[in-house]
Coordinates of C-alpha atoms in Angstrom, one line a residue:
X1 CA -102.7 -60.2 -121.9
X2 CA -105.8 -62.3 -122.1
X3 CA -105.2 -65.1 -124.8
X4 CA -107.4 -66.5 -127.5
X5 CA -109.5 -69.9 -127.2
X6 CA -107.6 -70.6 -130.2
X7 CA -104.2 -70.1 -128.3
X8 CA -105.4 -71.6 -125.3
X9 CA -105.6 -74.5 -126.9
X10 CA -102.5 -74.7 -129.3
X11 CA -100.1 -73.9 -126.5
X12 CA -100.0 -76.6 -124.5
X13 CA -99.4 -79.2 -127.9
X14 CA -97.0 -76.7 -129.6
X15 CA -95.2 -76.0 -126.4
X16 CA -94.9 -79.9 -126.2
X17 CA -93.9 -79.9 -129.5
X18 CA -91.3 -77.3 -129.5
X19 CA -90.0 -79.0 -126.4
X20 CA -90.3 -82.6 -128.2
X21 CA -88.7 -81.2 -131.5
X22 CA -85.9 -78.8 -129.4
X23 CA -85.2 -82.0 -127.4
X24 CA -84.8 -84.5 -131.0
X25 CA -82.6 -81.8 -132.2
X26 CA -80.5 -81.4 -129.3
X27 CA -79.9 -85.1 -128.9
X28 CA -79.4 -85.3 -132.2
X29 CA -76.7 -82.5 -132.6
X30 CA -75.3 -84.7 -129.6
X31 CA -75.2 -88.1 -131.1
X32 CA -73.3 -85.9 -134.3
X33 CA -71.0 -84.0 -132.2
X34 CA -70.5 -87.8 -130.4
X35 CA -69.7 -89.2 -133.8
X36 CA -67.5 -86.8 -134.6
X37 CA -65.5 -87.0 -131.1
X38 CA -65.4 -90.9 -131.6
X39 CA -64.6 -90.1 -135.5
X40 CA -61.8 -88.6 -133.7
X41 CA -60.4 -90.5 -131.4
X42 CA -60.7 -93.5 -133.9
X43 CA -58.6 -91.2 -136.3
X44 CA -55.8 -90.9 -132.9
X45 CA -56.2 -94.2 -132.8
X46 CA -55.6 -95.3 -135.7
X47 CA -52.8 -92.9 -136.5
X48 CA -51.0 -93.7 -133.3
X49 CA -51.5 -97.1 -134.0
X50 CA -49.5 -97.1 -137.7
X51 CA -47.1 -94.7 -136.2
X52 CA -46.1 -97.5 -133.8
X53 CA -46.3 -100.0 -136.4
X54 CA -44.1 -98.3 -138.3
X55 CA -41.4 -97.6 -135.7
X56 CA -41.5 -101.3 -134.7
X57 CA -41.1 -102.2 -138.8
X58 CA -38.7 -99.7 -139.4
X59 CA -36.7 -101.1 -137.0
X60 CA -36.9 -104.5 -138.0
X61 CA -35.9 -103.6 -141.1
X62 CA -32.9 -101.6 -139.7
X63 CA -31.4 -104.4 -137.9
X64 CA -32.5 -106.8 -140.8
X65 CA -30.4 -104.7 -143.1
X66 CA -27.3 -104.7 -139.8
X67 CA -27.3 -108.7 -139.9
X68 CA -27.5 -108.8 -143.7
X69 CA -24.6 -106.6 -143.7
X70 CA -22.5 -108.3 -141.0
X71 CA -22.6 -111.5 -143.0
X72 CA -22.0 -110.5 -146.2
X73 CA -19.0 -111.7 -147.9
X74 CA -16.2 -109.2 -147.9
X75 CA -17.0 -107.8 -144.3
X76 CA -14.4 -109.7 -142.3
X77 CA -11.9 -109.4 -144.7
X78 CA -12.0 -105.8 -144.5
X79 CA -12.3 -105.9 -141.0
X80 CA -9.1 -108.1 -140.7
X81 CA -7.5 -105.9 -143.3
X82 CA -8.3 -102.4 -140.7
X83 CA -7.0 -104.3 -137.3
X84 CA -4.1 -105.0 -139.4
X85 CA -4.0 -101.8 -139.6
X86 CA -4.5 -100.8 -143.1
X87 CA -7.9 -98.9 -142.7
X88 CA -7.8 -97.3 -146.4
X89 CA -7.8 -100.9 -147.8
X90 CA -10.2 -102.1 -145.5
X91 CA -12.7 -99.4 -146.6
X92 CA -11.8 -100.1 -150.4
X93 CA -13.0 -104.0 -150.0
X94 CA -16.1 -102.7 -148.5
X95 CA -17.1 -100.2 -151.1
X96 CA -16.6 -103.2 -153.3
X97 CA -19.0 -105.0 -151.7
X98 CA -21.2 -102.7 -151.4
X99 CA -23.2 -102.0 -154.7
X100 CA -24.1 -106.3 -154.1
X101 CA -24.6 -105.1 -150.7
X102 CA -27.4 -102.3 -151.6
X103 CA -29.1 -104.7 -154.4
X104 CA -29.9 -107.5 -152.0
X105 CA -30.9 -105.3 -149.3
X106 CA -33.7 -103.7 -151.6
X107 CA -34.6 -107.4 -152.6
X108 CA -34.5 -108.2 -148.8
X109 CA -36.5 -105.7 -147.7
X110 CA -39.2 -105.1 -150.3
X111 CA -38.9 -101.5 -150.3
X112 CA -37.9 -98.2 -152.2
X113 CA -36.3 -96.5 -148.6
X114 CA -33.1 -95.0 -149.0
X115 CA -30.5 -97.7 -146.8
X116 CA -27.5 -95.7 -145.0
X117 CA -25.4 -98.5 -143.6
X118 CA -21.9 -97.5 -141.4
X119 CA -19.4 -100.1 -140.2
X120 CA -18.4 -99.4 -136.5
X121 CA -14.4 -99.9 -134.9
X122 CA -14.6 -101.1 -131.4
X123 CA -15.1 -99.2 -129.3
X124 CA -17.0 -96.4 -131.1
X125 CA -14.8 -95.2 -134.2
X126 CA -15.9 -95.2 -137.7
X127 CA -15.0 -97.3 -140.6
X128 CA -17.0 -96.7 -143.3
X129 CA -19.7 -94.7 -144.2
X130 CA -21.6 -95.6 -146.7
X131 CA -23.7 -93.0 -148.2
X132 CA -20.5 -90.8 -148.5
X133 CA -18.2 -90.7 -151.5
X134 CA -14.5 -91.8 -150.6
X135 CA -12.4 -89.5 -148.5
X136 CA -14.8 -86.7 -147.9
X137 CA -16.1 -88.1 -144.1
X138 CA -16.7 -91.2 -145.0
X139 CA -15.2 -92.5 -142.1
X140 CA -11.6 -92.5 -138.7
X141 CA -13.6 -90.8 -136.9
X142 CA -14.3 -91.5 -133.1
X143 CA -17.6 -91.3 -132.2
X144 CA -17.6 -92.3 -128.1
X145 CA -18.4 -88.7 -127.6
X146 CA -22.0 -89.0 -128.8
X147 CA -23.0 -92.4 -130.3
X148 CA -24.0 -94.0 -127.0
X149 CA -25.8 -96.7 -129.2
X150 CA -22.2 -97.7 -130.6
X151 CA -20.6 -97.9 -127.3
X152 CA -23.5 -100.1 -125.9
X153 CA -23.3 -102.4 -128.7
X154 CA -19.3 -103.0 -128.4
X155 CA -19.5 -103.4 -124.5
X156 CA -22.4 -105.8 -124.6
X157 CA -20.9 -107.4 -128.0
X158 CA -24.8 -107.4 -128.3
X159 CA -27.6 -106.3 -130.8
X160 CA -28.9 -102.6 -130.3
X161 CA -32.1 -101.2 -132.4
X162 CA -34.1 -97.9 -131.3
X163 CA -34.4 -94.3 -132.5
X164 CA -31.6 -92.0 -131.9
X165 CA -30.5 -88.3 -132.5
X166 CA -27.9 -88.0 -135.0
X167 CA -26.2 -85.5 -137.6
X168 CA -29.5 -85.2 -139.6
X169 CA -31.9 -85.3 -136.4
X170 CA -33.7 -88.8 -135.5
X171 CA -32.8 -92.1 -137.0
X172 CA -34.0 -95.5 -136.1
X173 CA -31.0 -97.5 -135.8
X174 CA -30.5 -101.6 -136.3
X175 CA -26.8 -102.3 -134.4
X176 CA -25.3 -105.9 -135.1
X177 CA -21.9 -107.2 -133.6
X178 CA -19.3 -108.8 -136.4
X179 CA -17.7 -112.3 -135.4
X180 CA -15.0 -113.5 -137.4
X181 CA -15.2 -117.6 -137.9
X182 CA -13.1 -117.8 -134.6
X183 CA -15.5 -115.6 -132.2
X184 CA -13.6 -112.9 -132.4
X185 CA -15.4 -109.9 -132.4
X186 CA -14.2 -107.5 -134.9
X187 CA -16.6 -104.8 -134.1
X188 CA -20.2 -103.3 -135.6
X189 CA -22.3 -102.4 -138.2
X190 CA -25.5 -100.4 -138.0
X191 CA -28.5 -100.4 -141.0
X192 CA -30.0 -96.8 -140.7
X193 CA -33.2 -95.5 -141.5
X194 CA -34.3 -92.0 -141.6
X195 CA -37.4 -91.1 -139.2
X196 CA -38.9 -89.0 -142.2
X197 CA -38.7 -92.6 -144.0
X198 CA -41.3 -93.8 -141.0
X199 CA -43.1 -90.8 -141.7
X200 CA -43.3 -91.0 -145.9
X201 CA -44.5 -95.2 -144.4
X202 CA -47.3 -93.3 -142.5
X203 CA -48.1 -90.9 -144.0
X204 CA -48.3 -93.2 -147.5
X205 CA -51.8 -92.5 -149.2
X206 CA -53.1 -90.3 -146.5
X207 CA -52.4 -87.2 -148.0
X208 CA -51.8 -85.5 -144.0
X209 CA -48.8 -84.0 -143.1
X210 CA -46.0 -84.4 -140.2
X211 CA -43.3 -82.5 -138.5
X212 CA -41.2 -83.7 -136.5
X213 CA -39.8 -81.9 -132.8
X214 CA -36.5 -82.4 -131.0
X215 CA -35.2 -81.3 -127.8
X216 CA -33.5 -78.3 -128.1
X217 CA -30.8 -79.2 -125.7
X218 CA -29.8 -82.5 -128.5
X219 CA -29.2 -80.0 -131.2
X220 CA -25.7 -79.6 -130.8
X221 CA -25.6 -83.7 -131.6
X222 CA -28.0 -82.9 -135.0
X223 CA -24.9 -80.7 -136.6
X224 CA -27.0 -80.7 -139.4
X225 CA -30.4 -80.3 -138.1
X226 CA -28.5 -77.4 -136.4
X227 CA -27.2 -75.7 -139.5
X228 CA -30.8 -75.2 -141.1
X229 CA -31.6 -72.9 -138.2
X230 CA -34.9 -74.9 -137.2
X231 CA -37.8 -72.9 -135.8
X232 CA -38.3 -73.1 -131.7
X233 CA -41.8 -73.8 -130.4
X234 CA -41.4 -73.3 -126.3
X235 CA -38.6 -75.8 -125.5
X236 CA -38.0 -77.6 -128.3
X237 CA -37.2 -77.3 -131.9
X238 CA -39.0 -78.2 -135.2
X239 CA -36.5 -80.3 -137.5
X240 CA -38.7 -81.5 -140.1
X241 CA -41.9 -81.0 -141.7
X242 CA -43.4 -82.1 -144.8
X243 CA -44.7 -78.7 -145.5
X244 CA -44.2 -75.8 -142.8
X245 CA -47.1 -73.5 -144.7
X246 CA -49.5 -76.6 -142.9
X247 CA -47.5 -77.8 -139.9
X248 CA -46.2 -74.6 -138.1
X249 CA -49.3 -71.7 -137.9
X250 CA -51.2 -74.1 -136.0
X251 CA -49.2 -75.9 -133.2
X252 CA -47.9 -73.6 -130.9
X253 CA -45.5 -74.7 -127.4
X254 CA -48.9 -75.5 -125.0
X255 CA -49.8 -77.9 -127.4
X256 CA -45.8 -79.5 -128.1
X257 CA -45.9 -79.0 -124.3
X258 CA -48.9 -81.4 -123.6
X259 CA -47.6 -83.8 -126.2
X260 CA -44.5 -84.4 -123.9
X261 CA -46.7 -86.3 -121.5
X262 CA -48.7 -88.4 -124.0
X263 CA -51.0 -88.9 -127.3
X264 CA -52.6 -85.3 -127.3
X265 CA -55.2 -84.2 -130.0
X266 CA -56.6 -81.0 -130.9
X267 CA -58.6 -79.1 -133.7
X268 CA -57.3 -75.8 -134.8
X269 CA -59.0 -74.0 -138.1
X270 CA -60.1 -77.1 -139.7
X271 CA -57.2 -79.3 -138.9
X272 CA -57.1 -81.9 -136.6
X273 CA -53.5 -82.2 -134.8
X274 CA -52.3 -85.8 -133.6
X275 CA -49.2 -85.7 -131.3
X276 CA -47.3 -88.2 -130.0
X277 CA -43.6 -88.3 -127.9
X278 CA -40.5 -89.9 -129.4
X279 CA -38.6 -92.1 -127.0
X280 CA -34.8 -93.6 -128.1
X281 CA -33.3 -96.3 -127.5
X282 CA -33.5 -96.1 -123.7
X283 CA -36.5 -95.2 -123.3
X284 CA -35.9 -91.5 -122.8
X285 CA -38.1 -89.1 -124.3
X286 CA -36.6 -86.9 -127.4
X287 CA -38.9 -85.2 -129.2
X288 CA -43.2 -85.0 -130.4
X289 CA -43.9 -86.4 -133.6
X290 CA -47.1 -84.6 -134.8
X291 CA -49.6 -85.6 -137.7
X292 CA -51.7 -82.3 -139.3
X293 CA -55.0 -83.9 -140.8
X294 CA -57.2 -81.4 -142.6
X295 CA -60.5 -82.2 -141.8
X296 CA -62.6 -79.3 -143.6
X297 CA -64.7 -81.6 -144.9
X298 CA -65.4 -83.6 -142.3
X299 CA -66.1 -80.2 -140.2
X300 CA -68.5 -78.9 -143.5
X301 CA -70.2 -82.2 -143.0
X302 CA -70.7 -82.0 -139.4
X303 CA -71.9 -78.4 -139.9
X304 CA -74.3 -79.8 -142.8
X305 CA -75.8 -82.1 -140.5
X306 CA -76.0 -79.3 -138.0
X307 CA -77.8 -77.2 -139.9
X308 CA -79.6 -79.9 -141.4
X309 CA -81.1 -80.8 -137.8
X310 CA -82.0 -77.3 -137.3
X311 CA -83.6 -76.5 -140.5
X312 CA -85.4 -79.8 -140.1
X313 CA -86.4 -79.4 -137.1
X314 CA -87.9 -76.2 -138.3
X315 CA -89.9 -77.3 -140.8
X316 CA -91.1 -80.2 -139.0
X317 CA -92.1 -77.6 -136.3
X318 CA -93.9 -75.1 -139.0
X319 CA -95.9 -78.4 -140.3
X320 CA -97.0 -79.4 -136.9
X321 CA -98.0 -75.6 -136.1
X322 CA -99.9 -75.9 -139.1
X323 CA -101.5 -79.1 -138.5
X324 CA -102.2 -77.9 -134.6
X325 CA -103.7 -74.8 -135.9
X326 CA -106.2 -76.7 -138.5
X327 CA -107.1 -79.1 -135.3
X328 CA -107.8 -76.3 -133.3
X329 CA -110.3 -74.6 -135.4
X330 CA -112.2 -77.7 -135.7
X331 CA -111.8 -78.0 -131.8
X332 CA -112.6 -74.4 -131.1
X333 CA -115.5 -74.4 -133.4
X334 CA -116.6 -77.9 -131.4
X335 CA -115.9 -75.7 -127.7
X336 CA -117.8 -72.7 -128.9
X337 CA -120.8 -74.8 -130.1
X338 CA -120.3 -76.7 -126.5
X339 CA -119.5 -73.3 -124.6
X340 CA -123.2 -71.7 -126.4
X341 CA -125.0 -74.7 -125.1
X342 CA -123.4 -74.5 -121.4
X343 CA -124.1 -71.0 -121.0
X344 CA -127.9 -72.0 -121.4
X345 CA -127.6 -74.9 -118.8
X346 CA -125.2 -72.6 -116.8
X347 CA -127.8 -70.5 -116.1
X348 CA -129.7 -72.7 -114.7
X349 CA -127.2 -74.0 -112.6
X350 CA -126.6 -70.2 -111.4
X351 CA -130.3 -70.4 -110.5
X352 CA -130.1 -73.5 -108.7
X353 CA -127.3 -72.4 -106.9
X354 CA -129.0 -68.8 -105.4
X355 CA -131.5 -71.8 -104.8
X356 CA -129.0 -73.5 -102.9
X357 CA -127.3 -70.6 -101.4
X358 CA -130.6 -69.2 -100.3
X359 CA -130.9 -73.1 -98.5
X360 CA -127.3 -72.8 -97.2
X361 CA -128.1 -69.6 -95.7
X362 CA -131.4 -70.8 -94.0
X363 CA -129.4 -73.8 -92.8
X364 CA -127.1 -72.0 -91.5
X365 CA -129.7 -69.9 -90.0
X366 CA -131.2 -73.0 -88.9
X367 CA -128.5 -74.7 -87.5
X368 CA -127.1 -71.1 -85.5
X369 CA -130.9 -71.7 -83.6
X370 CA -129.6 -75.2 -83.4
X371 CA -126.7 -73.8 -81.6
X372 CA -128.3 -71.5 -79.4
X373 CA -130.9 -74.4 -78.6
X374 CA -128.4 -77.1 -78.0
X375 CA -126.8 -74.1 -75.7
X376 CA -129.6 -73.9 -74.3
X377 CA -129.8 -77.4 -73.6
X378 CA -127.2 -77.7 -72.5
X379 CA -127.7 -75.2 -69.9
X380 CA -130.7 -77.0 -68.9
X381 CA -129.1 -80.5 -69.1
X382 CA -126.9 -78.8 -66.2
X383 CA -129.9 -77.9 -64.4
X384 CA -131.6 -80.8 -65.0
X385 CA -128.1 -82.2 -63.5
X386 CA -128.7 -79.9 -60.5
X387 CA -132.3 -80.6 -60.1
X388 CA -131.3 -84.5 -60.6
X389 CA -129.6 -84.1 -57.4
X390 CA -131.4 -81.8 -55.4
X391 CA -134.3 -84.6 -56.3
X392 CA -131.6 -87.2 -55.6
X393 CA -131.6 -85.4 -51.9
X394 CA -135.0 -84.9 -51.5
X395 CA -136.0 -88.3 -52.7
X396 CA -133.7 -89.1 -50.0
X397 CA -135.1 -87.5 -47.2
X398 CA -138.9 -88.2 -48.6
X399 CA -137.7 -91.9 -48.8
X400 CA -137.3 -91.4 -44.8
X401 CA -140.3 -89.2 -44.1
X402 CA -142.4 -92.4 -45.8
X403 CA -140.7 -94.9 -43.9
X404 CA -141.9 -92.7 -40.8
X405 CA -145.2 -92.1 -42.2
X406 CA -145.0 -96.0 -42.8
X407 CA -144.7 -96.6 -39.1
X408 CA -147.2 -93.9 -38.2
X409 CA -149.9 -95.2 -40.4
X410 CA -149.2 -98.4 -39.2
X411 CA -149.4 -97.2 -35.7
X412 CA -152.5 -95.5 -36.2
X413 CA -154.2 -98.9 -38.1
X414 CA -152.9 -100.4 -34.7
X415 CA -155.1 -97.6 -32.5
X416 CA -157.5 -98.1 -35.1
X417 CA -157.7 -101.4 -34.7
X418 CA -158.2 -101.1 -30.9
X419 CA -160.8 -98.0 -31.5
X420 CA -163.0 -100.7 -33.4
X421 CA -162.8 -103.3 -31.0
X422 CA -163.9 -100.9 -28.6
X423 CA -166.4 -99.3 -30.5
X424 CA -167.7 -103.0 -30.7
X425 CA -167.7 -103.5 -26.8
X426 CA -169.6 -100.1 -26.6
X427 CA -172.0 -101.2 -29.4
X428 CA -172.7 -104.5 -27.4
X429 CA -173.0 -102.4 -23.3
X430 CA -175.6 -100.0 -25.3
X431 CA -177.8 -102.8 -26.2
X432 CA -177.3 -104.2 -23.3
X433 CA -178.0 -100.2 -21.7
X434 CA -181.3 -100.5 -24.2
X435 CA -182.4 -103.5 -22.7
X436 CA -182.1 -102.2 -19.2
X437 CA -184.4 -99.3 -20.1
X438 CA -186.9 -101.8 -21.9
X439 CA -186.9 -103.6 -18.7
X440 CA -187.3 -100.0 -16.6
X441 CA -189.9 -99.0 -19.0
X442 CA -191.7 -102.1 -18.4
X443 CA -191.4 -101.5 -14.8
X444 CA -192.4 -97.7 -15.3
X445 CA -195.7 -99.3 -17.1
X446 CA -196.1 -102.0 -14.6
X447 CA -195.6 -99.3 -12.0
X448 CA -198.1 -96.5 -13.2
X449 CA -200.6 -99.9 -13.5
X450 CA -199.9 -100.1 -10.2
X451 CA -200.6 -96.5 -9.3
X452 CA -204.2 -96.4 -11.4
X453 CA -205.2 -99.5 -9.2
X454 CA -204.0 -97.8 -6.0
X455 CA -205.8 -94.8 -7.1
X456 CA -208.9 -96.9 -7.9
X457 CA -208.6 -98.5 -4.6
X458 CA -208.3 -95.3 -3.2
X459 CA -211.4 -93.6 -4.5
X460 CA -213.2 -96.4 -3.8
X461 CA -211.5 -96.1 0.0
X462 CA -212.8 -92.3 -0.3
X463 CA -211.1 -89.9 2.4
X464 CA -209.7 -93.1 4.0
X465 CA -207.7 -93.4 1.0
X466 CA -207.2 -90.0 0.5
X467 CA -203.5 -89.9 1.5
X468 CA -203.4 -93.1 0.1
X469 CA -204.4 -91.7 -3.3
X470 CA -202.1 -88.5 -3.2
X471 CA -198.9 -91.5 -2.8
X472 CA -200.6 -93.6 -5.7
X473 CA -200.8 -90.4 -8.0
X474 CA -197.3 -89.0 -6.8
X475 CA -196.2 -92.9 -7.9
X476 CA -198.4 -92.4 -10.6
X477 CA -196.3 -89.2 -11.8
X478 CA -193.4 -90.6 -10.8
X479 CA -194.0 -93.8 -12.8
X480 CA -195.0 -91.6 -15.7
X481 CA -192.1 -89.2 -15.7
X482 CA -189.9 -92.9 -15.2
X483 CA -191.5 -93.6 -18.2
X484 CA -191.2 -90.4 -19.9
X485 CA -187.6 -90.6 -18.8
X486 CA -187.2 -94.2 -19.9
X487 CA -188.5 -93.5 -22.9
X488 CA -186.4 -90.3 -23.4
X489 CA -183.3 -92.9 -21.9
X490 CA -184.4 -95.3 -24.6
X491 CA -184.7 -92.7 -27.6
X492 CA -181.4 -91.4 -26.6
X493 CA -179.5 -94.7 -26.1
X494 CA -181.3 -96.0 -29.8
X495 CA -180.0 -92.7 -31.1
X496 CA -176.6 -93.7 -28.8
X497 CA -176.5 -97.0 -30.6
X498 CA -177.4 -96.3 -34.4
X499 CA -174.4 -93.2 -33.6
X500 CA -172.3 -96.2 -32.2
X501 CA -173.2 -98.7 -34.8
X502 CA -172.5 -95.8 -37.3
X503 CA -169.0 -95.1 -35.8
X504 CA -168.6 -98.4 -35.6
X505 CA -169.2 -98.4 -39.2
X506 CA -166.9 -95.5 -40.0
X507 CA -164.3 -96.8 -37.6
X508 CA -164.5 -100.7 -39.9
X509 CA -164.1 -98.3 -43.2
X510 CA -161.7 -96.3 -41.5
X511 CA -159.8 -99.0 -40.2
X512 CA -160.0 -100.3 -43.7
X513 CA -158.8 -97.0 -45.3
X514 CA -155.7 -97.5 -43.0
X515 CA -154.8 -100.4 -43.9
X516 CA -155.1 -99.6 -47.5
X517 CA -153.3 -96.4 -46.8
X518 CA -150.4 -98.6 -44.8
X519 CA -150.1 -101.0 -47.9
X520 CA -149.9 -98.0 -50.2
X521 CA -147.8 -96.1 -47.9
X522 CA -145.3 -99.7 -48.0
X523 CA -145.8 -99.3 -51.9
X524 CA -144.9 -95.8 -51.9
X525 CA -142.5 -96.1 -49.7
X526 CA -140.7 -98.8 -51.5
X527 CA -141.4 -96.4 -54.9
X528 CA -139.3 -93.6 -53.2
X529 CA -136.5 -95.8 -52.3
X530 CA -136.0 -97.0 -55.7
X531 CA -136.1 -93.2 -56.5
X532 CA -133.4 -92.3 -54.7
X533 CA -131.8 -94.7 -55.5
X534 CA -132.1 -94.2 -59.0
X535 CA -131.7 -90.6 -58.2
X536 CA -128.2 -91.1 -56.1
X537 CA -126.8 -92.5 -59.2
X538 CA -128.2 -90.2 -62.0
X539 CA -126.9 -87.3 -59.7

């Protein structure tokens, strides 16, 4: 589903601020629901705490009353009077004593609690019980079978206090020996306190209410306990309760159960249950002891503030909608305005980038010929590489032909050299050829000079130098074709010479070129070596 630009905008804030105003509320419900645990366990607390205070005073008040009533005047003459054996009288001297008795032990102990006190026979028979009008069990009975507390007291000739079961369930008992003025001891007399009186101390101005649990099994010793028919709850049996319409429809026996091992607490329909074991006198556990607080209100408060939270957190939640949902109008409008004038410059971005595509795609073009040409190169960089050393090779071997070429132009300046110097030595035998045929011409001339006189001589000799005349003119011809032949000689050796002197010529320049050639050929040569050398190491 495509969203709004209005929603895109408000859910990121409102789903921060749901989370922010689920996460206030939650930690919030949990700092309540923390209270409320610690409200709690400051309630156990405290309620524990009195019970025990309460325990320890009623004690002290049950042996208080004991000692107050094993010094009081009339005691040990009663007490002589029943080991004289005249029990009746003995009990009459105590009744005597005690409506005195009662009075100071209300001034004494600064309270309205209902005092039982029974006088004690070594080892564990009564004398008197107080509370009881005279002859109906008030008191020759032996109680060794079951008053344990009694027993201890006489055998030890020692105080006893602590809680223990008797006719009308638990009692905290205060047991203090009786000495006459001689040490004797004439036996014991117990101050007894109801546990429901610990309970009406506990219980004072609370408004809660209690019940108290006993063992089953110790019923037998609570005759009267026993007689009411108390209700069970798993092993042991409720024997009091201070009203059962708000005590027994919400503890059941898990609950008694887990009160066995300890302070236990738990909240059933708007009450909250404190439990706590009874121990005697010897430290053996009895009975549970459990306090019913209702605590509707407190749970209606709790609830209050739950709701409270929630409905809170609601309406802070529909304010900050609201308040999101005027900012984001102002901020779509602000976007739309801004989104009008990007579409404008979008477009010419969306130009600019064909643009730049269109670029891309030529230099991509580009840089694919780039490939191919580096390929390329590459592949010619390896035939360069090949060439490099073919040249390597061949500047190798042309390094050696010019070292031979070297010699052999060097050689050939050498014969060149020699060619010139002989070319010289012929240039200087045709002069001296030229000079001979001068000198032979000259002789031809002086000869044919020779012949024209002979001849002359001759004619003038007439037939006697006829013979005479036919030698000169056969000299004559002779000296002329000497001549002519001298002079041919003479043409032929200048022309002999001017070739010579020209070879002679070409042979200097040539012997030049040579050595030209030999120094370039050294040059070259030393070129090519340093080519392959430089070839060797680029191949």
């Amino acid at each position: 589903m495509k969203l709004s630009l209005r929603m895109k905008v408000m859910i990121i804030p409102l789903t921060l601020v749901v989370a922010a105003i689920t996460l206030l509320i939650g930690v919030s419900l949990w700092v309540v629901n923390g209270l409320w645990q610690k409200e709690i366990e400051t309630l156990t607390l405290t309620q524990v705490a009195l019970n025990e205070k309460s325990i320890q005073n009623l004690e002290k008040r049950a042996l208080s009353l004991g000692l107050l009533a094993a010094g009081y005047p009339g005691v040990q003459e009663a007490y002589e009077l029943a080991h004289g054996g005249d029990e009746a009288q003995g009990r009459m001297v105590l009744r005597r004593s005690f409506d005195l008795l009662q009075r100071d032990a209300q001034r004494l102990l600064g309270g309205t609690l209902e005092t039982q006190i029974h006088f004690h026979l070594p080892p564990a028979k009564s004398f008197l019980r107080t509370w009881r009008r005279a002859g109906e069990r008030d008191g020759g009975d032996d109680l060794a079978a079951f008053r344990h507390t009694i027993l201890k007291a006489s055998r030890d000739q020692a105080v006893v206090s602590g809680v223990e079961v008797g006719d009308q369930g638990f009692a905290m008992r205060g047991i203090v020996p009786i000495v006459n003025q001689n040490g004797r001891f004439l036996g014991t007399v117990e101050g007894i306190f109801s546990l429901q009186s610990m309970v009406d101390t506990a219980l004072s101005g609370t408004g809660d209410n209690v019940a108290i649990y006993l063992l089953a099994r110790d019923l037998d010793l609570a005759r009267a306990a026993k007689a009411a028919n108390p209700p069970l709850t798993g092993d042991m049996a409720r024997v009091f309760t201070t009203a059962a319409a708000e005590t027994d429809p919400f503890i059941d026996s898990e609950f008694i159960q887990a009160a066995q091992k300890g302070v236990t607490t738990a909240q059933v329909e708007g009450r909250l249950l404190i439990a706590q074991p009874v121990f005697d006198y010897a430290d053996e556990m009895k009975g549970v002891l459990v306090f019913v607080r209702d605590v509707h209100d407190q749970i209606a408060l709790i609830k209050a503030l739950r709701w409270g939270l929630a409905l809170g957190g609601g309406a802070l939640l529909a304010a900050l909608g609201g308040l999101l949902y005027y900012f984001s109008s102002s901020i779509v409008c602000n976007i739309s305005r801004l989104v009008r004038g990007l579409d404008d410059e979008s477009l010419q971005i969306s130009s600019s980038a064909d643009q730049v595509a269109s670029s891309g795609q030529e230099l991509a073009e580009g840089a694919s010929e780039q490939a191919a040409s580096l390929e390329e190169t590459s592949a010619s960089l390896e035939e360069i590489a090949a060439m490099t050393k073919q040249n390597a090779d061949n500047a190798g071997q042309a390094d050696a032909l010019m070292r031979e070429v070297s010699a052999i132009v060097n050689r050939a300046g050498e014969s060149m050299a020699a060619l010139t110097s002989a070319m010289q030595t012929i240039n200087r035998s045709s002069e001296e050829t030229s000079k001979i045929v001068k000198t032979i011409d000259e002789i031809a001339f002086q000869t044919n000079l020779l012949a024209l006189n002979a001849a002359v001589e001759a004619a003038r000799a007439g037939e006697a130098g006829a013979g005479f005349a036919v030698v000169a003119d056969e000299v004559r011809n002779l000296a002329m074709r000497a001549a002519e032949a001298s002079k041919n000689t003479a043409t032929m050796i200048d022309d002999t010479v001017k070739r010579v002197q020209e070879g002679s010529q070409l042979v200097g320049e040539t012997n030049d070129a040579f050595a030209e050639v030999s120094t370039s050929t050294g040059k070259a040569s030393s070129l090519v070596g340093e080519i392959a050398v430089a070839s060797s190491e680029q191949a």
